[in-house]
Short mmCIF file of C-alpha atoms and ligand atoms in Angstrom, two decimals:
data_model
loop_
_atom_site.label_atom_id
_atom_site.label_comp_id
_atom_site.label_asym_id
_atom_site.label_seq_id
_atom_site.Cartn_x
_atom_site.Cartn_y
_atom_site.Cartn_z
CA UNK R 1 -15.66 6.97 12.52
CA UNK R 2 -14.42 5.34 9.36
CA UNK R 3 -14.68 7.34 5.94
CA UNK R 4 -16.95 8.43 2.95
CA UNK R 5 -16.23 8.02 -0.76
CA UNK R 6 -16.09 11.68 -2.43
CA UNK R 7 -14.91 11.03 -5.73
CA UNK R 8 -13.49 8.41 -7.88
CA UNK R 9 -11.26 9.03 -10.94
CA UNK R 10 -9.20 7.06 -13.36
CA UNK R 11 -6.01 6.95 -16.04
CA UNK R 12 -5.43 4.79 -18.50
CA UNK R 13 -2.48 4.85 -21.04
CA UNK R 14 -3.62 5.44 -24.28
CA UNK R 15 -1.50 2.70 -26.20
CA UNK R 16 -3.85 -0.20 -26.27
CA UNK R 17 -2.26 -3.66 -27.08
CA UNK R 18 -5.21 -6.69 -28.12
CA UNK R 19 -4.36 -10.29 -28.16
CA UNK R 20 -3.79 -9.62 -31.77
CA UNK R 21 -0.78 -7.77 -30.82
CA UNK R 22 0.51 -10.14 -28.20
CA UNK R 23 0.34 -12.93 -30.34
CA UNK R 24 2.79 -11.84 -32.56
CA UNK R 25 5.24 -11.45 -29.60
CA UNK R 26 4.53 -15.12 -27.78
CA UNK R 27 2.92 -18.25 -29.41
CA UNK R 28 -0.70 -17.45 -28.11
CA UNK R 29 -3.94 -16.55 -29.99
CA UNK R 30 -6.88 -14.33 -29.14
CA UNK R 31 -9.44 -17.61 -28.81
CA UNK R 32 -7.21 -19.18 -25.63
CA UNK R 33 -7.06 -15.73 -24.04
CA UNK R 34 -10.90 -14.72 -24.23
CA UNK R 35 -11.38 -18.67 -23.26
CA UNK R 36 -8.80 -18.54 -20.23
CA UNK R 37 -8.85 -15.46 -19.11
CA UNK R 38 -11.21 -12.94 -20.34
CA UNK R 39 -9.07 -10.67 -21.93
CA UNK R 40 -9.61 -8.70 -25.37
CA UNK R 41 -7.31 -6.00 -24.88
CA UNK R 42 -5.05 -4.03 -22.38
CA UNK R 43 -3.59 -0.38 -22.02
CA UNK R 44 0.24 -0.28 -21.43
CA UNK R 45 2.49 2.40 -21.01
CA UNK R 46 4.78 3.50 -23.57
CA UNK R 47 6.35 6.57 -21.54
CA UNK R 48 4.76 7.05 -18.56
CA UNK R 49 5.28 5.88 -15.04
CA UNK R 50 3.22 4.32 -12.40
CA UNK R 51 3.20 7.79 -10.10
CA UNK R 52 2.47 9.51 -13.70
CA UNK R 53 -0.87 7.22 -14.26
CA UNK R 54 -1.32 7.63 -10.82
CA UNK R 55 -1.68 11.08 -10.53
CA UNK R 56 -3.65 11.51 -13.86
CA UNK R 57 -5.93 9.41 -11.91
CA UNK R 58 -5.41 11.42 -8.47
CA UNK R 59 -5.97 14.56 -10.56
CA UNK R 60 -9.13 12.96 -12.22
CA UNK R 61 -10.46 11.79 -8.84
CA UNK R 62 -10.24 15.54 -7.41
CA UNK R 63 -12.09 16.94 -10.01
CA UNK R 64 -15.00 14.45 -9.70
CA UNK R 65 -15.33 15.21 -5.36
CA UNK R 66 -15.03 18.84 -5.54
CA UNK R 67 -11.99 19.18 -3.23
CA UNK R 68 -8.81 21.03 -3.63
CA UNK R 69 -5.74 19.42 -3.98
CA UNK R 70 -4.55 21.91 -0.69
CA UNK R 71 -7.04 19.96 1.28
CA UNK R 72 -5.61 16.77 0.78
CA UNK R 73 -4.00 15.58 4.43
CA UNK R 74 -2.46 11.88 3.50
CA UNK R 75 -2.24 10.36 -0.26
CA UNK R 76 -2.09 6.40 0.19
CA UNK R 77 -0.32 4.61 -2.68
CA UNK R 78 -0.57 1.44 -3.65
CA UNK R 79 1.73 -0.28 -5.88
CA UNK R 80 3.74 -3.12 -6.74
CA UNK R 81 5.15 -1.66 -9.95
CA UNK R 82 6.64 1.81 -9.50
CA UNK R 83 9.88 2.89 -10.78
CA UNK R 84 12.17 3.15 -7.49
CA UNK R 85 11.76 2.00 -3.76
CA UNK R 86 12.48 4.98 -2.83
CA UNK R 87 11.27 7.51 -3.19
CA UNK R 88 8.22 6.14 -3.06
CA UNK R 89 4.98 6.31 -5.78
CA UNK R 90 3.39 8.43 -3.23
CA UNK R 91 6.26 11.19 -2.93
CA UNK R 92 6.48 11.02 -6.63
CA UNK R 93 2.75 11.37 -7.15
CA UNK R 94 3.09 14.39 -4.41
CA UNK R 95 5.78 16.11 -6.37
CA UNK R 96 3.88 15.75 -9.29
CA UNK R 97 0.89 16.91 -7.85
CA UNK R 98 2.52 20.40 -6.28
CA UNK R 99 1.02 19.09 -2.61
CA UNK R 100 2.68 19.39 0.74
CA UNK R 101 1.15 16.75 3.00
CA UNK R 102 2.20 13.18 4.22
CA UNK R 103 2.49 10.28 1.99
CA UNK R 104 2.80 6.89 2.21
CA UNK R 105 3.03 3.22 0.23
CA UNK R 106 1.12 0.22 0.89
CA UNK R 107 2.04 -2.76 -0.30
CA UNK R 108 -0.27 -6.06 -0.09
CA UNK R 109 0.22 -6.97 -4.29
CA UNK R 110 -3.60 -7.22 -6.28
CA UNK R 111 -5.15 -6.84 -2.40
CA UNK R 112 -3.36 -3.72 -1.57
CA UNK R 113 -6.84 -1.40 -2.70
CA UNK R 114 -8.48 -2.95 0.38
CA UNK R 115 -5.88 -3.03 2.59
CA UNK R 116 -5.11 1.10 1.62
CA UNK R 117 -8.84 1.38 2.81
CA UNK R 118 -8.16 0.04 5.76
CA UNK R 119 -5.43 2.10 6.55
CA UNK R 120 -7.15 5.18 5.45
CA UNK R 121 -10.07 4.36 7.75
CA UNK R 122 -7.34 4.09 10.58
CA UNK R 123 -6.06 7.31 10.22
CA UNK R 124 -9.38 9.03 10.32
CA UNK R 125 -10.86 6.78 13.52
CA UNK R 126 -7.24 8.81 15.19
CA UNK R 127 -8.60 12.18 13.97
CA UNK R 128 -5.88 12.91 12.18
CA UNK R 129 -7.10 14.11 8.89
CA UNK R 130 -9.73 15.25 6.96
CA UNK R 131 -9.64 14.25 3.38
CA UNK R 132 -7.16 11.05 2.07
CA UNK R 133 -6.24 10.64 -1.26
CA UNK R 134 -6.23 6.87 -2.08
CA UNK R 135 -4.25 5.68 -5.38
CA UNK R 136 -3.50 2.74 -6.70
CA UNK R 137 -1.81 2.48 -10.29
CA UNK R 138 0.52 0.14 -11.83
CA UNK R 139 2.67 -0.08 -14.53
CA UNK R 140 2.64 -3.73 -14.44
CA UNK R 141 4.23 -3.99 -18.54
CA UNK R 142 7.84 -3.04 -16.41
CA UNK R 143 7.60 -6.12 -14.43
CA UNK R 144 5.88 -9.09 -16.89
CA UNK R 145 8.09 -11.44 -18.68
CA UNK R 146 7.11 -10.86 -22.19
CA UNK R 147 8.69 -13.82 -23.16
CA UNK R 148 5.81 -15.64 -21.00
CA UNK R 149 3.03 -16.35 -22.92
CA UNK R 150 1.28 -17.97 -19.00
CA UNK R 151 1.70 -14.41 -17.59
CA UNK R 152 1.85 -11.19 -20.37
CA UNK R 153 -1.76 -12.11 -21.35
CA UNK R 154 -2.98 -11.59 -18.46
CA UNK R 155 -1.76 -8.07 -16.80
CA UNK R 156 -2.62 -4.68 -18.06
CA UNK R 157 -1.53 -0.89 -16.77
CA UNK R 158 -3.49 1.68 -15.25
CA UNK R 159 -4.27 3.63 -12.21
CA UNK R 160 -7.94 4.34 -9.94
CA UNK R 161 -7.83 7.09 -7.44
CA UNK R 162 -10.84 7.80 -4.60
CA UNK R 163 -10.97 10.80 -2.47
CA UNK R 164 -12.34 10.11 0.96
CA UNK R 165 -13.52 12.53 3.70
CA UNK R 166 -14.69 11.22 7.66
CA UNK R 167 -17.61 9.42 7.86
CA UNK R 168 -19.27 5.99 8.26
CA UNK R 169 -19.58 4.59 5.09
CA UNK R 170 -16.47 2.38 5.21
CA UNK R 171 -18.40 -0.19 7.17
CA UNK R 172 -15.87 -3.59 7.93
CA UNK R 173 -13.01 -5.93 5.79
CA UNK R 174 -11.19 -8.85 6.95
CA UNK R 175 -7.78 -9.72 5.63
CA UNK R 176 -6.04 -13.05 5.33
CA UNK R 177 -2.27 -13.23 5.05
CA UNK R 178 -0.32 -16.61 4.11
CA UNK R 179 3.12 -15.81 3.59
CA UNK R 180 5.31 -17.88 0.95
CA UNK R 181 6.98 -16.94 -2.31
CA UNK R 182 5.99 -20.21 -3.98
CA UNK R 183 2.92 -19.00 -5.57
CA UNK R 184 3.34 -15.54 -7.17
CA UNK R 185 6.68 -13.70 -6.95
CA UNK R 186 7.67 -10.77 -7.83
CA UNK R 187 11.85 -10.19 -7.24
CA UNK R 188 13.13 -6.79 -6.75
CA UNK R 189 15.31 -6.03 -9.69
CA UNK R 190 18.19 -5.34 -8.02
CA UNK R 191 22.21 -5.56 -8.48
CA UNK R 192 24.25 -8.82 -7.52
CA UNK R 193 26.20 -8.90 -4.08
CA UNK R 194 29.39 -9.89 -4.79
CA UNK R 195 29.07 -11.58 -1.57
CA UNK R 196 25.76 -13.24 -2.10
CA UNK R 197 25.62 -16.64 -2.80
CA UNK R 198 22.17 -17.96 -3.43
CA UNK R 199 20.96 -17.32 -7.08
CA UNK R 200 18.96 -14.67 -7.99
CA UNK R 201 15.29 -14.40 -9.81
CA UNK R 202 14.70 -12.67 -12.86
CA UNK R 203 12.86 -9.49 -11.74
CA UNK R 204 10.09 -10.54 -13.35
CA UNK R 205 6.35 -12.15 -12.25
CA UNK R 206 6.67 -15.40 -11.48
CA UNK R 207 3.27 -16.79 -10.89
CA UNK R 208 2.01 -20.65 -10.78
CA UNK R 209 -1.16 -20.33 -12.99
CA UNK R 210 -3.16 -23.16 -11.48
CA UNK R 211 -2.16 -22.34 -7.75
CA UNK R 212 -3.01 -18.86 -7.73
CA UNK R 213 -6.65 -19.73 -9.89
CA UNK R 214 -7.63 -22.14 -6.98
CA UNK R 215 -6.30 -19.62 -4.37
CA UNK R 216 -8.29 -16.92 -5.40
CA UNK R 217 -11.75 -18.55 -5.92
CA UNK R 218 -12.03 -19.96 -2.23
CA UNK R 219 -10.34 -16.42 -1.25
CA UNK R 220 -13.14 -14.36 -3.07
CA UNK R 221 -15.71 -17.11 -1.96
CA UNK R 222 -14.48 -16.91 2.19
CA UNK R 223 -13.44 -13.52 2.45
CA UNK R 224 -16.96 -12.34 1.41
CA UNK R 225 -18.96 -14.87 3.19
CA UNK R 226 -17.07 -14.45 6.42
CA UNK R 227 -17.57 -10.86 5.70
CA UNK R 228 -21.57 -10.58 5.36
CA UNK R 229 -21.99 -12.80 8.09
CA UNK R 230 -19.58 -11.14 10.76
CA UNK R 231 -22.41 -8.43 9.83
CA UNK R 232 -25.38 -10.10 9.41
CA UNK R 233 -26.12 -9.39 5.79
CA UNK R 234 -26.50 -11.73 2.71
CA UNK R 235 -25.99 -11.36 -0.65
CA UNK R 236 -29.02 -10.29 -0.78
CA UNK R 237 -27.99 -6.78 0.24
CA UNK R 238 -25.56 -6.37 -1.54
CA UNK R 239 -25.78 -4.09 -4.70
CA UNK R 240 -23.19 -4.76 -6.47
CA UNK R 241 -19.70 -7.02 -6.05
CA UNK R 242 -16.73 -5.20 -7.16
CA UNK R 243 -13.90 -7.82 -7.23
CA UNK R 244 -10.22 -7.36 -8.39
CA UNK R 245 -10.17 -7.87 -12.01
CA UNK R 246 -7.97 -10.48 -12.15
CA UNK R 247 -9.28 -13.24 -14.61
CA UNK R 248 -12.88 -13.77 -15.94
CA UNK R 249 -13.10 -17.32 -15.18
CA UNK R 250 -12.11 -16.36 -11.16
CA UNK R 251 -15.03 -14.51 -11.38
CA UNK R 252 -17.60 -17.03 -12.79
CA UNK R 253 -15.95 -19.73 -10.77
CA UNK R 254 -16.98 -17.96 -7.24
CA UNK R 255 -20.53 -16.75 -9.39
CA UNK R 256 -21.55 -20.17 -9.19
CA UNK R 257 -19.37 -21.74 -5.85
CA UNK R 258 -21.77 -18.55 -4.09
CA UNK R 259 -24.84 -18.69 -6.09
CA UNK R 260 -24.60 -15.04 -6.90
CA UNK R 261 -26.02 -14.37 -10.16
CA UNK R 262 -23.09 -12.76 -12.55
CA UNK R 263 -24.77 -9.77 -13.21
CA UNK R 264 -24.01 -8.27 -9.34
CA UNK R 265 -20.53 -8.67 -10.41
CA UNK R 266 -18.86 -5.78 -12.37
CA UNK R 267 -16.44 -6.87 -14.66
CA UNK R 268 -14.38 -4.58 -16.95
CA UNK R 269 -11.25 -7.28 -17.54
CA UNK R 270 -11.84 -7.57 -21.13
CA UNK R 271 -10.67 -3.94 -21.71
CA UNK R 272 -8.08 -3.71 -19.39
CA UNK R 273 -6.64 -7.31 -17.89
CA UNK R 274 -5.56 -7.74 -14.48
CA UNK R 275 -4.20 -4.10 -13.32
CA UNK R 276 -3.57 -5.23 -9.98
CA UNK R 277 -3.84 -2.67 -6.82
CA UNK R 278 -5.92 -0.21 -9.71
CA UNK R 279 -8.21 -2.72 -11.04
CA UNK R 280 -10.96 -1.67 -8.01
CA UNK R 281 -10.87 1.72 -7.88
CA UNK R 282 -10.68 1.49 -11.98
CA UNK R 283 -14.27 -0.30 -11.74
CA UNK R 284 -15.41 2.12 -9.17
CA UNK R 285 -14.84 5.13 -11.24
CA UNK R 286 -16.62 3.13 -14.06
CA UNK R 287 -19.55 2.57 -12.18
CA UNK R 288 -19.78 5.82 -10.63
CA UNK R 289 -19.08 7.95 -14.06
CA UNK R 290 -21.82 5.59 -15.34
CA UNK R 291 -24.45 6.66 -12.66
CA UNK R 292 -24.48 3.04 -11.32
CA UNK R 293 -23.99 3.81 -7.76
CA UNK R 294 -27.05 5.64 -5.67
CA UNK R 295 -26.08 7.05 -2.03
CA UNK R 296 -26.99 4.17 0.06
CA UNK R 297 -26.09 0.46 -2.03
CA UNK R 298 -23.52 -1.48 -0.35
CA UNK R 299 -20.89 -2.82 -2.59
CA UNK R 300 -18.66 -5.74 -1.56
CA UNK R 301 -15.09 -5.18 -2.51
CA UNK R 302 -13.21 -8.34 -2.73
CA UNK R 303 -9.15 -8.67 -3.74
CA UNK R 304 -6.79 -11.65 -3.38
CA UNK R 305 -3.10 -11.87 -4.80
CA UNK R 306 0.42 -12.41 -4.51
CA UNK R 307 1.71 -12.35 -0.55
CA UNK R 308 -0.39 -14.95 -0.87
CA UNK R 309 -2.80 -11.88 0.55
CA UNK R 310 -6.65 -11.47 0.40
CA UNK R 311 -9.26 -8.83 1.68
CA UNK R 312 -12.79 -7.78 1.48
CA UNK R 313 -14.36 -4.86 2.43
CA UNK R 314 -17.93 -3.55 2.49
CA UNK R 315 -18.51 0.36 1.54
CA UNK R 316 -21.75 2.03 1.71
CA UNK R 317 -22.17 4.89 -1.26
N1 COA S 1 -1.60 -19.12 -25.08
C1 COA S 1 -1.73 -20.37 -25.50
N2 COA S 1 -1.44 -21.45 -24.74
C2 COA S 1 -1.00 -21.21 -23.50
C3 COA S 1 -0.84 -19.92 -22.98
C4 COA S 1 -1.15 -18.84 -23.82
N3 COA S 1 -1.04 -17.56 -23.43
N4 COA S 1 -0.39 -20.00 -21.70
C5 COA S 1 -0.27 -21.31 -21.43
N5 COA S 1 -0.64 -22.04 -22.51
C6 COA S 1 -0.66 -23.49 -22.65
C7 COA S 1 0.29 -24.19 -21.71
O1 COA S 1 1.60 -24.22 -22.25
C8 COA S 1 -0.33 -25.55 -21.64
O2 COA S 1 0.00 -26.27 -22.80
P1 COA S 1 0.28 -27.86 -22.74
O3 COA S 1 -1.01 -28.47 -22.28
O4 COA S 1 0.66 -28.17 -24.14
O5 COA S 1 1.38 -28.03 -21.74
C9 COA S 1 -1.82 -25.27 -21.69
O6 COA S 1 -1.95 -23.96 -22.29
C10 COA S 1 -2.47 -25.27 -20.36
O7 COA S 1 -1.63 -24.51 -19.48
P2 COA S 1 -2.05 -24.25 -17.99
O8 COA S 1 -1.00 -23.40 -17.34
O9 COA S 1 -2.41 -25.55 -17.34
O10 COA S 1 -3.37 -23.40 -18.26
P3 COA S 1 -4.48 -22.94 -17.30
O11 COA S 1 -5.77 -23.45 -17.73
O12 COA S 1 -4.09 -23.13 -15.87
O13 COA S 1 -4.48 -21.38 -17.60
C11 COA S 1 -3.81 -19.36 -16.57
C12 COA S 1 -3.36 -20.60 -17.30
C13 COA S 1 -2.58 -18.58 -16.13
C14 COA S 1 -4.64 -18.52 -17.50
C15 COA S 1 -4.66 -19.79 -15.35
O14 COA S 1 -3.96 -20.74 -14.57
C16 COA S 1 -5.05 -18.66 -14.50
O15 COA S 1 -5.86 -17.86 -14.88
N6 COA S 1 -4.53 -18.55 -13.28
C17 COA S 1 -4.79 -17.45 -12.43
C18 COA S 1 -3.97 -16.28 -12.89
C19 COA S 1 -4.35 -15.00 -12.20
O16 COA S 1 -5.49 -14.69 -12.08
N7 COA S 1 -3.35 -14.30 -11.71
C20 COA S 1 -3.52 -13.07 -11.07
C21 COA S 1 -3.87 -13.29 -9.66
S1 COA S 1 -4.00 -11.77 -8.84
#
């Protein structure tokens, strides 16, 4: 017993900032962006919080499955971006919501979608619930350097939600951890120990560009090829690959490394950069809003990111 998808939703913050935008903040222009990394434009918050986007999305998700907010047993946050460690997004998203049931964080950085799923799918093999709320929403624009021209192009706000109810659709994922903070790194913004000695990070993203590109090609290209095989599938069957929407030229890169023609990838990075831990379930309400998705295709989810952490999963509408 795993889990079924109910209902997607989504939230994005109306402010949009393009390239144009950016470029009069950091000495960039909109021709190395598109060429880089794929991006046109990006929503960011100018007042709202991660657990605010991330019940918008919640509450957006609900409407599309059809269940009450009441029936709701576990909401699963992910986030790298929200506004305190405690209390978490998820008890803020809770409160906000006017629910009463358990809540927890996850946190895996631009992976943590998958490894939320996994979690979820946990919980129901125990019996212990009937319906998960599954969020993932970042206010990334509180954490980028936007003095970085190699990072604030990139990264974009938003939150995806998915309701999920028991079943068997949530079929397998395998996960690959390597520990290290020399790759992407993300300090905790946090006051200075008079007793600490080491120096301290800006609280910012800290991410080696080239490192993290080569990272996540072979991540997306493994993960999902140890994935169909361990269930003797190919590409073949797959409908469509949903990938994190972390930089257009990932994407093409591990198009042609796995001979899988672009078109079974979605992409939707142009409109709203790399949103991290909501870039999946962003393109999932997308698809599924657009009628894309008929009961029965198998979609390959595939996420890699800071931890160094990556996941794929395979989900049966
Ligand atoms: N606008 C214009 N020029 C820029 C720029 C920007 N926004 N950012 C960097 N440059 C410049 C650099 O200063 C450098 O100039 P130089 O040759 O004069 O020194 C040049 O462009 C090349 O920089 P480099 O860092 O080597 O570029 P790159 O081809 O590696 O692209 C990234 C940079 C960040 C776009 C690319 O490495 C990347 O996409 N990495 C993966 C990022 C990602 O997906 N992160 C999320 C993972 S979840």
């Amino acid at each position: 017993m795993s889990f079924s998808v109910l209902g997607t939703g989504m939230y994005v913050p109306p402010r949009v900032v393009t390239n144009e935008d950016i470029s009069k903040l950091v000495d960039t222009n909109d021709a190395w962006i598109m060429q880089r990394v794929g991006v046109k434009q990006r929503h960011i918050s100018t007042n709202e919080t991660a657990a605010d986007m991330g019940c918008k999305a919640a509450i957006a998700a609900l409407e599309n499955s059809g269940v009450k907010k009441e029936e709701i047993d576990l909401i699963l946050t992910a986030s790298v971006s929200g506004e305190s460690i405690s209390p978490s997004v998820s008890c803020m998203i809770q409160n906000k919501l006017g629910v009463n049931c358990m809540t927890m964080d996850i946190n895996a950085a631009c992976s943590a979608f998958v490894f939320m799923l996994e979690t979820a799918a946990g919980f129901f093999a125990r019996g212990k619930v009937k319906k998960i709320l599954a969020i993932g929403t970042e206010r990334l624009s509180r954490i980028v350097d936007w003095e970085d021209r190699g990072t604030c192009v990139i990264f974009g706000d938003g939150a995806g939600a998915v309701v999920l109810e028991a079943g068997d659709n949530y079929m397998d994922a395998v996960f690959h951890v390597k520990g290290g903070d020399n790759v992407i790194d993300i300090p905790q913004p946090i006051g200075k120990s008079p007793f600490y000695e080491k120096e301290q990070k800006k609280p910012f993203i800290h991410m080696k560009g080239q490192d993290t590109f080569k990272f996540a090609v072979n991540a997306i290209c493994h993960d999902t090829k140890q994935l169909l095989k361990q269930n003797n599938l190919t590409f073949d069957d797959i409908k469509y690959i949903v990938p994190h929407q972390a930089n257009q030229r990932i994407i093409d890169f591990a198009s042609v490394m796995l001979k899988v023609p672009k078109e079974k990838f979605y992409v939707n990075i142009d409109r709203f950069g790399n949103t991290s831990s909501a870039s999946i379930p962003i393109a999932l309400d997308e698809m599924n809003r657009q009628g894309m998705l008929q009961k029965g295709d198998l979609l390959l989810l595939p996420a890699f990111g800071g931890g160094l952490a990556s996941a794929a999963c395979l989900l049966r509408w």
